[in-house]
Structure formats: structure tokens, C-alpha cells
Coordinates of N, CA and C and ligand atoms in Angstrom, one line a residue:
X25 N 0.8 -1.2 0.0 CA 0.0 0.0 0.0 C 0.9 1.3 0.0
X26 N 1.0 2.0 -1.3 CA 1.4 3.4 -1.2 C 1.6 4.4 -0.2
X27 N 0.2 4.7 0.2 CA -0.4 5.7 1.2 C -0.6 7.1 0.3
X28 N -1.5 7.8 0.7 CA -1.8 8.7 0.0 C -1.2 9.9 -0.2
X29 N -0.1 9.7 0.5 CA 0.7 11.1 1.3 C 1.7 11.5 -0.9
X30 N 1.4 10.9 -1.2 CA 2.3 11.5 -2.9 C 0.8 12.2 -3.4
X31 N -0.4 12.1 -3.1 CA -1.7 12.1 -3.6 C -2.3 13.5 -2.6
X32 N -1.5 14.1 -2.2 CA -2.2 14.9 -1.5 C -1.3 16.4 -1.9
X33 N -2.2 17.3 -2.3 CA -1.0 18.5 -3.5 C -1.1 19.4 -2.0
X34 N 0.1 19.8 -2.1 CA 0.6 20.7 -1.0 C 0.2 22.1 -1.2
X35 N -0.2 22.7 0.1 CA -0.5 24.2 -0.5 C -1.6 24.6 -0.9
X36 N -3.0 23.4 -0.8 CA -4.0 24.0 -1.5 C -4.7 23.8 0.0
X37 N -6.1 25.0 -0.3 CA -7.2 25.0 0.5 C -7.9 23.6 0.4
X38 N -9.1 23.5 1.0 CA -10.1 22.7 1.0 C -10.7 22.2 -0.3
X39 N -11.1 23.1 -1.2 CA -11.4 22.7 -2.2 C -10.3 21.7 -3.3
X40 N -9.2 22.7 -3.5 CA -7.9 21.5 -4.2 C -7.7 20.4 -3.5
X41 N -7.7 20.4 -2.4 CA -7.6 19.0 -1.4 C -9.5 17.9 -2.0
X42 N -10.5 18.4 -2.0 CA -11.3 17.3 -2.7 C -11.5 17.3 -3.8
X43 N -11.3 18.3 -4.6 CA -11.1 17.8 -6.4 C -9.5 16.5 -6.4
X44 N -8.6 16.5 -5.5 CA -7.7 15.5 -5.6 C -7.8 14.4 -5.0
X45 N -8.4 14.1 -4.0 CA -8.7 12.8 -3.5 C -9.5 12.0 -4.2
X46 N -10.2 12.3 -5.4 CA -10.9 11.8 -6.8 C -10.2 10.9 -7.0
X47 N -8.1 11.2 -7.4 CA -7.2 10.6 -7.9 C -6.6 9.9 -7.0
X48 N -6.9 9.9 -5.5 CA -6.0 8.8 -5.4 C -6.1 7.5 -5.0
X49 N -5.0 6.6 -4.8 CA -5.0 5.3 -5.3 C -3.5 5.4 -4.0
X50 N -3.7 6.0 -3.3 CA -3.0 5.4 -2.1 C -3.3 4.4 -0.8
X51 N -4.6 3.3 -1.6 CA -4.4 1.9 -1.0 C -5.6 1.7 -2.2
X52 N -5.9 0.1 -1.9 CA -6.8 -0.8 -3.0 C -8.4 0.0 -2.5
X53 N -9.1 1.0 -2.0 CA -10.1 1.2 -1.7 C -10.9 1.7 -2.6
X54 N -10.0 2.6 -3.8 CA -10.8 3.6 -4.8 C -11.1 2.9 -5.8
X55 N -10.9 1.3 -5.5 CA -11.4 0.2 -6.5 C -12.8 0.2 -6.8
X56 N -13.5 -0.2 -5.4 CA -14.5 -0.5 -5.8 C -15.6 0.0 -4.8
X57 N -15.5 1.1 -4.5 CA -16.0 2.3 -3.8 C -16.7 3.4 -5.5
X58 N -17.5 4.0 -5.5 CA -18.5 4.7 -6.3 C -17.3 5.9 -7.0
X59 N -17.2 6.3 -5.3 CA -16.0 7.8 -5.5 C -15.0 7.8 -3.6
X60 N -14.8 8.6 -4.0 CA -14.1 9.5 -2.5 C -15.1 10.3 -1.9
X61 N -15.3 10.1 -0.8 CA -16.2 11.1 0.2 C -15.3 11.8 1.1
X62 N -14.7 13.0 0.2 CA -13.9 14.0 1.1 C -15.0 14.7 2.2
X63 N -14.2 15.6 3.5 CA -14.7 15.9 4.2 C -15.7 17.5 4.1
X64 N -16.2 17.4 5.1 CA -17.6 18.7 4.7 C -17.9 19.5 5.4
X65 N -17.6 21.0 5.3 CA -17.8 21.9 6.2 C -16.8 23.4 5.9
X66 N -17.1 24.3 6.8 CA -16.3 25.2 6.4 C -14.7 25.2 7.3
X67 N -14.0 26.4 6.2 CA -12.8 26.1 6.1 C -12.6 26.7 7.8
X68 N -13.6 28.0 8.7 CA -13.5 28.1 9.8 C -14.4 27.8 10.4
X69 N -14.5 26.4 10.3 CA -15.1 25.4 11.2 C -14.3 25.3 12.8
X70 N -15.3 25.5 13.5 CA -14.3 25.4 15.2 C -14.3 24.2 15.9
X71 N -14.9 23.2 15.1 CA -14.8 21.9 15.7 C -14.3 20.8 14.4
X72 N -13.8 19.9 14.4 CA -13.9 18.7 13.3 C -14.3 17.7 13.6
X73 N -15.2 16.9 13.0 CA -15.4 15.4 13.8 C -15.0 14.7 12.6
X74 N -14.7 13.8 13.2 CA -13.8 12.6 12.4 C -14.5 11.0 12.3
X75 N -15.4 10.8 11.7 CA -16.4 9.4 11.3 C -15.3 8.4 11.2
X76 N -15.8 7.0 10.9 CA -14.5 6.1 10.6 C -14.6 6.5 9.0
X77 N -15.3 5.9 7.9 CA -15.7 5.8 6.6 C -16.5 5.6 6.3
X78 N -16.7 6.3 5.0 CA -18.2 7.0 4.5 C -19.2 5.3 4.3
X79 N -20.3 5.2 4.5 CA -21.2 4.4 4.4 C -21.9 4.4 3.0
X80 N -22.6 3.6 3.0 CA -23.6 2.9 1.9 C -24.3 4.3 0.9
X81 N -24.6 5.0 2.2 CA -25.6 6.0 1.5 C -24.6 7.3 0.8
X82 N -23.6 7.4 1.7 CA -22.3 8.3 1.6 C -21.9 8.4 0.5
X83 N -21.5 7.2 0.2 CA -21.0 6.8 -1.2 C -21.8 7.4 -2.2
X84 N -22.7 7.3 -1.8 CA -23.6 6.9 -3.1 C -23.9 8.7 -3.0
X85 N -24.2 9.6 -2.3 CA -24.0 11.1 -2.2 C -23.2 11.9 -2.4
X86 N -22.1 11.3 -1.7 CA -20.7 11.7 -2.2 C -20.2 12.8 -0.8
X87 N -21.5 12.5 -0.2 CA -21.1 13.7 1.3 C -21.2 12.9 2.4
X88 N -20.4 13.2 3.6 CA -20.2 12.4 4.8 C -21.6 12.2 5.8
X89 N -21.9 11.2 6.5 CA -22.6 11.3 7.3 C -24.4 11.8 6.8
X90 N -24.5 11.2 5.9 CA -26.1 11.4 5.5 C -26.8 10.9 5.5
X91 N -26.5 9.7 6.1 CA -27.5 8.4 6.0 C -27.8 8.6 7.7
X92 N -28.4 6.7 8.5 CA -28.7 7.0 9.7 C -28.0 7.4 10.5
X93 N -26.6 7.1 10.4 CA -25.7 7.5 11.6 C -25.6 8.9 11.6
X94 N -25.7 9.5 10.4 CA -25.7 11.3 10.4 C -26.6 11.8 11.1
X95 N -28.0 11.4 10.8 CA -29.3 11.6 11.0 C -29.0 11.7 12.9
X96 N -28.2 10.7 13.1 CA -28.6 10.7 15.0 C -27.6 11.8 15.6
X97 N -26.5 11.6 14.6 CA -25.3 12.5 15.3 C -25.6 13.6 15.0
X98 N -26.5 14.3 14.1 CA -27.1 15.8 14.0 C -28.0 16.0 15.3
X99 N -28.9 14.9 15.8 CA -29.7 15.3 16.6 C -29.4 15.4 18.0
X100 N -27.9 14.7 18.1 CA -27.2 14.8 19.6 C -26.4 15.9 19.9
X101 N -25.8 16.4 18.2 CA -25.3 17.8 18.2 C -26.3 19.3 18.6
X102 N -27.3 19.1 18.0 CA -28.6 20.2 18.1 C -28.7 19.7 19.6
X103 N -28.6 18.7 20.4 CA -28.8 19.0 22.0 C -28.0 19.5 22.7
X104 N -26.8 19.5 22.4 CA -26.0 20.0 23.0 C -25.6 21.5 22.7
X105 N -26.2 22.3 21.6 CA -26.1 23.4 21.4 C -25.1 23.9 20.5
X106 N -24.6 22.7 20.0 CA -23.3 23.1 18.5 C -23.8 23.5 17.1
X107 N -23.3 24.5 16.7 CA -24.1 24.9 15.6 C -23.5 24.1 14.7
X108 N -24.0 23.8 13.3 CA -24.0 23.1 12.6 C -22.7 23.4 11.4
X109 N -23.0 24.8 11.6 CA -21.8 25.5 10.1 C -20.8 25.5 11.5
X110 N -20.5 25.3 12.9 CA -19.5 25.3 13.4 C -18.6 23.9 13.2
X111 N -19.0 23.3 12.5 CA -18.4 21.8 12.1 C -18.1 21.5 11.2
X112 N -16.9 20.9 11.1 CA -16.3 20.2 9.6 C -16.5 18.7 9.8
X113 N -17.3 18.0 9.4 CA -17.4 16.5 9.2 C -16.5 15.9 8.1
X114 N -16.0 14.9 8.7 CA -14.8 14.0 8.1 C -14.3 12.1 8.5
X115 N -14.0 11.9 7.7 CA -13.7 10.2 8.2 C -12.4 10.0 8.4
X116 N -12.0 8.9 9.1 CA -10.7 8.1 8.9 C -10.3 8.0 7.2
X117 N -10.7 7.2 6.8 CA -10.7 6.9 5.1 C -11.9 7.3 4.4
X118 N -11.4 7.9 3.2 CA -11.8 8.5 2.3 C -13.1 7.5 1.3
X119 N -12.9 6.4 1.3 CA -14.0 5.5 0.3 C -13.8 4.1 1.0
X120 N -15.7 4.1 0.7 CA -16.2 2.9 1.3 C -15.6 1.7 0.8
X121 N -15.5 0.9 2.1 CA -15.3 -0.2 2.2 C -16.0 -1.3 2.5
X122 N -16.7 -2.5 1.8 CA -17.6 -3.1 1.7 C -17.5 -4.6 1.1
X123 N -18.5 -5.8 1.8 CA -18.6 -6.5 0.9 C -19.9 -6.8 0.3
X124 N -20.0 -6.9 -0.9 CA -21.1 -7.2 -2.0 C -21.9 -8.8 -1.2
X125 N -23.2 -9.1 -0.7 CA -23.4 -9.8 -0.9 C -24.9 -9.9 -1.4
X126 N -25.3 -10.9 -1.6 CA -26.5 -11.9 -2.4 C -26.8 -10.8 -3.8
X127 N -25.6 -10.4 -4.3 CA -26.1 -9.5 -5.9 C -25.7 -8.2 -5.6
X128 N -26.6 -7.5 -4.3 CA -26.2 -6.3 -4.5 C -26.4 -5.8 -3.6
X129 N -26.4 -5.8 -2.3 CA -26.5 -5.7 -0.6 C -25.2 -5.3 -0.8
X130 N -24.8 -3.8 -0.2 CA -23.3 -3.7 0.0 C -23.2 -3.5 1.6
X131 N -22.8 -4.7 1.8 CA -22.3 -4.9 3.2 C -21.1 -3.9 4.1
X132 N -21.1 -3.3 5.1 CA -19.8 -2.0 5.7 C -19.3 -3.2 6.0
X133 N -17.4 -2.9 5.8 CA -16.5 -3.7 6.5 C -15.3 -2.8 7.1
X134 N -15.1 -2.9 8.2 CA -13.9 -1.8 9.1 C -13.2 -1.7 8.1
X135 N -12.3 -0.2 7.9 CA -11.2 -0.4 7.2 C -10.1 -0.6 8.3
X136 N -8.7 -1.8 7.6 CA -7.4 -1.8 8.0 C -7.1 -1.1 8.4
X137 N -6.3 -1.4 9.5 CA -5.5 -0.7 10.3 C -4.4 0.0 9.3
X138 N -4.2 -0.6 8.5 CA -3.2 -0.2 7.0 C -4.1 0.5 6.2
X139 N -4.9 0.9 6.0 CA -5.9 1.8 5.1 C -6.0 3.0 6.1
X140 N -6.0 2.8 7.0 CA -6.6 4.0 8.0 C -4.9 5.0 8.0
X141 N -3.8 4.3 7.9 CA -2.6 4.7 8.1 C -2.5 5.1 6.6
X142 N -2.7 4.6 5.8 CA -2.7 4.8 4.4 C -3.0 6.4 3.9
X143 N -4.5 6.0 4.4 CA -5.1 7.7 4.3 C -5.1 8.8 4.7
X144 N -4.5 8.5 6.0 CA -4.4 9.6 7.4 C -3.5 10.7 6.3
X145 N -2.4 10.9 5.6 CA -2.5 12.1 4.9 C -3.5 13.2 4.5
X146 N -4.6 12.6 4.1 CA -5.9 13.6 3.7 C -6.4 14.4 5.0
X147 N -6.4 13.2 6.1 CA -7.2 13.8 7.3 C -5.9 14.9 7.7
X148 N -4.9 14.6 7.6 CA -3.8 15.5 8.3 C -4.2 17.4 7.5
X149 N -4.0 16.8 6.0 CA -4.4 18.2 5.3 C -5.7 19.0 5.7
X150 N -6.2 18.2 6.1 CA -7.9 18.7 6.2 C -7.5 19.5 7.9
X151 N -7.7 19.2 8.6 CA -6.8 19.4 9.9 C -5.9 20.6 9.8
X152 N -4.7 20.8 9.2 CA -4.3 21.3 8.8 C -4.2 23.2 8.1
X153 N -5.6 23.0 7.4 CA -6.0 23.6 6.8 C -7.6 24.3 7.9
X154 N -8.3 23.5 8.3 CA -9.3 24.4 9.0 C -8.8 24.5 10.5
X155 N -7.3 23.8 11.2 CA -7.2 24.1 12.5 C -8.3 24.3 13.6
X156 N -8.8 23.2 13.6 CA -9.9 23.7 14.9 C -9.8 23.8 16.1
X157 N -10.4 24.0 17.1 CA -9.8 24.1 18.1 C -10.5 22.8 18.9
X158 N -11.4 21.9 18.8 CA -11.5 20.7 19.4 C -11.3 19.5 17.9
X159 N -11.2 18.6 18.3 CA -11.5 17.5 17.1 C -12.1 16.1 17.9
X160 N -12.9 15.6 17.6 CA -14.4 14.7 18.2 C -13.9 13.8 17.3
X161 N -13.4 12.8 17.8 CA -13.7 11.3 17.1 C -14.3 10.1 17.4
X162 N -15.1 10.0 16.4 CA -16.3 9.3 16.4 C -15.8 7.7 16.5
X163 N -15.8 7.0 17.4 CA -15.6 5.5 17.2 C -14.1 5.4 17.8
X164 N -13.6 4.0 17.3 CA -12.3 3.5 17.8 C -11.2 3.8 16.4
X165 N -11.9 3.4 15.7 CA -11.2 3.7 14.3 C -10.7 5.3 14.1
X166 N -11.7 6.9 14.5 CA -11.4 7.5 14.3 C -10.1 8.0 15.4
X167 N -10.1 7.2 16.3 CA -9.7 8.0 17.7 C -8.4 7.6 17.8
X168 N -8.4 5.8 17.2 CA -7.0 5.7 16.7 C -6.3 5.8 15.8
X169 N -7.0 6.3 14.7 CA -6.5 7.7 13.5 C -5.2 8.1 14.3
X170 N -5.8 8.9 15.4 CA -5.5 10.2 15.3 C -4.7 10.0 16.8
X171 N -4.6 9.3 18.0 CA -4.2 8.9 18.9 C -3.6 8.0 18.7
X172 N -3.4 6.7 18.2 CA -2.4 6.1 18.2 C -3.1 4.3 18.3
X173 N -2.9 3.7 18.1 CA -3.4 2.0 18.4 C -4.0 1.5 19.5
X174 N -2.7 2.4 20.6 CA -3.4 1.9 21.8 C -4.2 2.5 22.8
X175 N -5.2 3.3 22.2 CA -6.1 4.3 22.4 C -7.8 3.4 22.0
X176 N -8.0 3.4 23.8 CA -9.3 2.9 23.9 C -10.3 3.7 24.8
X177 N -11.4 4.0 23.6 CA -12.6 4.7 23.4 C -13.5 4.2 24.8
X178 N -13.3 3.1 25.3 CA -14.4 2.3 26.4 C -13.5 3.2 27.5
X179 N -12.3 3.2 27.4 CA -11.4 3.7 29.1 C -11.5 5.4 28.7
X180 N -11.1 5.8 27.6 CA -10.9 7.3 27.7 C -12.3 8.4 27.2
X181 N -13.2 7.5 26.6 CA -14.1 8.8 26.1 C -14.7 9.9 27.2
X182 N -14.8 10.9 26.0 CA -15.3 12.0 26.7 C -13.9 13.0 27.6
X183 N -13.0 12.5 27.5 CA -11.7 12.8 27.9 C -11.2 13.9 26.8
X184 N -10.6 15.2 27.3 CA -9.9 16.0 26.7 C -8.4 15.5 26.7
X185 N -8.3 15.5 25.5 CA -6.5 15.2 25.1 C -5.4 16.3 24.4
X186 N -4.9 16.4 25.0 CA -4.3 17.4 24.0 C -2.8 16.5 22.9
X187 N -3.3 16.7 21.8 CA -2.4 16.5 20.7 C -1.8 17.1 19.9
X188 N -1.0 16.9 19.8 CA 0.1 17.5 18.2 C -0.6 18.9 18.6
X189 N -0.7 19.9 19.4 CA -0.9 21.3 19.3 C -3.2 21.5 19.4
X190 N -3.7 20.3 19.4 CA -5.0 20.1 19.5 C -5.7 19.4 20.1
X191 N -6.7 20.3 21.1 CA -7.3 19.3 22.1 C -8.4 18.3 21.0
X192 N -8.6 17.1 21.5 CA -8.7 15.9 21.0 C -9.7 15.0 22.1
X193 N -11.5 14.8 21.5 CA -11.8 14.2 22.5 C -12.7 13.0 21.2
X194 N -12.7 11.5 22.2 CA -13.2 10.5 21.4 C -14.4 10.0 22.3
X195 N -15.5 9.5 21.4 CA -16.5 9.3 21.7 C -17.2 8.0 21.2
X196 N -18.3 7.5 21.3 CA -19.0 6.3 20.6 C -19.5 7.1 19.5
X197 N -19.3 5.9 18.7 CA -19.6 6.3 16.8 C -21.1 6.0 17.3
X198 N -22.0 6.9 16.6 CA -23.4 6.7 16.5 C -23.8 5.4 15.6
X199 N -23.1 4.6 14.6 CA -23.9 3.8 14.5 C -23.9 2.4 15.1
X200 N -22.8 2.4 16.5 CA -22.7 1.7 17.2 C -23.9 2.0 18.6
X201 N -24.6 3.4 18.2 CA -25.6 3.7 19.4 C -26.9 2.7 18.7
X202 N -26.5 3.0 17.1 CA -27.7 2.8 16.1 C -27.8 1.1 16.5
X203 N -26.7 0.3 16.8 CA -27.0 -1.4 16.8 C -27.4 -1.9 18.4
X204 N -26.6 -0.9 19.3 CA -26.5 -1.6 20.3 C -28.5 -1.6 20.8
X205 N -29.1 -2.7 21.5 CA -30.3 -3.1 21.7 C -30.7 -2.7 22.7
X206 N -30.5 -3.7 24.0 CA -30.7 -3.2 25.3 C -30.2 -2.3 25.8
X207 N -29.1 -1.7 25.6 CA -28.7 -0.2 26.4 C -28.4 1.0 25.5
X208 N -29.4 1.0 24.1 CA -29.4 2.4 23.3 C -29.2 3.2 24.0
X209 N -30.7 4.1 25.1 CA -30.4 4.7 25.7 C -29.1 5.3 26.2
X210 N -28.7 4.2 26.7 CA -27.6 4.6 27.8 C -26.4 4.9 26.7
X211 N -26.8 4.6 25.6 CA -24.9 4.6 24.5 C -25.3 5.9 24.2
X212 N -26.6 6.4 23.8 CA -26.6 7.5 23.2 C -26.6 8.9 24.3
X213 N -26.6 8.8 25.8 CA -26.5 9.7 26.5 C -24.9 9.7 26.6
X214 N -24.4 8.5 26.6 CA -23.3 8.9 26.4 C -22.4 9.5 25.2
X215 N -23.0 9.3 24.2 CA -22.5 10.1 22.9 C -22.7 12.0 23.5
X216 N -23.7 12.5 24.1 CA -24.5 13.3 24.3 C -23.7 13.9 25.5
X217 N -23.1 13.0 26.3 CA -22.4 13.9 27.3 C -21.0 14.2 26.9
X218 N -20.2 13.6 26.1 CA -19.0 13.7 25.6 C -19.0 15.0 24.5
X219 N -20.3 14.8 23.9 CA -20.0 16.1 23.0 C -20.3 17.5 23.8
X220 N -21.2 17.2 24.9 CA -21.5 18.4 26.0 C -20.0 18.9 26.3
X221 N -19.0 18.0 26.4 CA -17.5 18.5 26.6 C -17.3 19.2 25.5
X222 N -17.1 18.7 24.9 CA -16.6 19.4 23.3 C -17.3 21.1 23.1
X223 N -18.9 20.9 23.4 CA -20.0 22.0 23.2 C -19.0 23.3 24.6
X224 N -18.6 22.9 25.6 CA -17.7 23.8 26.1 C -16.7 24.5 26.0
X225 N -15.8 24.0 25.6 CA -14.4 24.3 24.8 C -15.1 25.1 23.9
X226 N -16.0 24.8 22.9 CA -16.4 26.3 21.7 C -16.8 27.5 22.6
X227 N -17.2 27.5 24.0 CA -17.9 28.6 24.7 C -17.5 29.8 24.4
X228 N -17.7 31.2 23.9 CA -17.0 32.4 24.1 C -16.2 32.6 25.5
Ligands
LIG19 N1 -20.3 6.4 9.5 C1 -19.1 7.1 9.4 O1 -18.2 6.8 10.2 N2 -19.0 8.1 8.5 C2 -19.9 8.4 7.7 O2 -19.7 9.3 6.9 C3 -21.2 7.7 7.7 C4 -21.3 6.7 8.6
LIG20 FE1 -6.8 7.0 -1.0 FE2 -7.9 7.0 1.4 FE3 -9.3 6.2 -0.8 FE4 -7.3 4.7 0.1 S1 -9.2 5.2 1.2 S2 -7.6 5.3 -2.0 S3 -5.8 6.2 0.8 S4 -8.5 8.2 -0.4

């Protein structure tokens, strides 16, 4: 695996940064994924959240987080008081990962620990370029993006981190609120109280 980091043009804003992630081919993903689901929001955005990778519906839109897991993580955002254009939405990797089954069911499959390292170039530029002042990672995948392997979401969420020059908090990915059965409730208060952290750090 390459990694994306030759695929990523130096020096450009937000926009050059997703007309080029169209091209790249810094691991086997842009095979058989629709397109690239670069990340969405403005360039002074005061928060970033960081999804794992774009889903079913994503793909097929070409924008992050539109389908259900968007749908819940807008409505936990709007509780806690975050405005909406104060956010740049983004993933670990850039295009879905999936398997095809009975014809045409496209099944989500985690991306690699080698895909996610692959692509972390894009998220670094994106990052880079809107500097926020918190970054919210959604799941285990996004948190160890950006924290490191041995960074676990069950022991630290909701925890303020400070990294590489940026406070850094991880949380439960909403569509693990969306599966879990008997204790929804209880996953999605806690998505809800982690981002209440986050919703402070923006305070004037
Ligand atoms: N789940 C994610 O992690 N990201 C998306 O964009 C959609 C669903
Ligand atoms: Fe490039 Fe990331 Fe897509 Fe892999 S997942 S091809 S590294 S954009």
C-alpha cells in the first residue's frame, strides 16, 4: 500500500484538497468504492469530527454522514447546542469499504489498520487547513487515527486530550448507538455527554 501522502497537492485549500482525492490510489479502496467522500464543512469550522468511513448512502451522495448515523449524530449535536456550520465533518478513510453480498446488498466492512494509516494524509491536510480548536472522534477507528493503536474509546471517552498542538476528544460512533439493543439509551447519553465536553471548549 502506497499511502496517500504523494496524492495529497501541497499548499492548496479545502477545495484542491477534494477535487484531488478523486485521484487517489493510495491503497486498494478507490477500487471498488463509487468515488471519494472528502470531508464537509467550512474552512473556519471550530470543531472537526472525524467518522470512521463513508457508508452505503455516503458513497452513493458523495457527502459524509447522510444516511442514519448522520441523521442521530445531528440530533445529539442540536442537544447539546453546536451549531451546525461550526463543524467540519470528516472520516478516517476516504471511500467505502464493503462487501457485496447476495447480488447487490453492500455490506460495511472496518477499514485496515493499513488503510486508515494509508489515508491519514488527507485527514492530516484537512486538519491542517481548518485548525480547529477541538476534534471529536467518532468510534475506535477514528480515535485511533489520530491517537495512536493503543487508544481505547471504552477507558478514555469523553476525555480531553491534548495532541500534536490540538485538544482531541473521542467518543461512541453513533452507529454503534444505532446497533447496540438493550442499552441504546444509555450509548446515546453517552455520545451526548462527551459532546457536551466538546460544546464547552467552543464557549465564548
Ligand atoms: N459512518 C461514518 O463513520 N462516517 C460516515 O460518513 C457515515 C457513517
Ligand atoms: Fe486514497 Fe484513502 Fe481512498 Fe485509500 S481510502 S484510495 S488512501 S482516499
Amino acid at each position: 500500500m502506497p499511502g496517500a501522502e504523494e496524492y495529497v497537492p501541497p499548499r492548496v485549500r479545502l477545495p484542491g484538497l477534494r477535487k484531488a482525492v478523486q485521484e487517489c490510489r493510495g491503497c486498494e479502496l478507490y477500487r471498488d468504492a463509487d468515488r471519494a467522500v472528502f470531508g464537509e464543512g467550512r474552512e473556519s469550522a471550530r470543531a472537526v469530527v472525524v467518522g470512521e468511513q463513508p457508508g452505503d448512502q455516503e458513497d452513493r451522495a458523495g457527502r459524509p454522514f447522510v444516511g442514519p448515523a448522520g441523521r442521530l449524530f445531528d440530533e445529539a449535536l442540536a442537544e447539546v447546542g453546536i451549531d451546525r456550520d461550526d463543524v467540519y465533518v470528516t472520516n478516517a478513510t476516504k471511500h467505502f469499504r464493503f462487501q457485496r453480498q447476495q447480488g447487490k446488498r453492500r455490506i460495511h466492512q472496518k477499514p485496515s489498520r493499513g488503510q486508515v494509516n494509508a489515508c491519514r494524509p488527507w485527514l492530516t491536510a484537512e486538519l491542517n487547513v481548518v485548525r480547529p480548536e477541538v476534534v471529536v472522534c467518532l468510534g475506535a477507528t477514528a480515535a485511533q487515527a489520530l491517537l495512536g493503536p493503543s487508544f481505547r474509546v471504552s477507558r478514555q471517552r469523553g476525555e480531553l486530550i491534548e495532541h500534536e498542538g490540538m485538544r482531541v476528544l473521542a467518543t461512541v460512533h453513533p452507529s454503534a448507538v444505532l446497533r447496540s439493543e438493550d442499552d441504546r439509551e444509555q450509548r446515546y447519553a453517552e455520545l451526548v455527554a462527551d459532546l457536551r465536553v466538546a460544546a464547552e471548549t467552543l464557549r465564548p
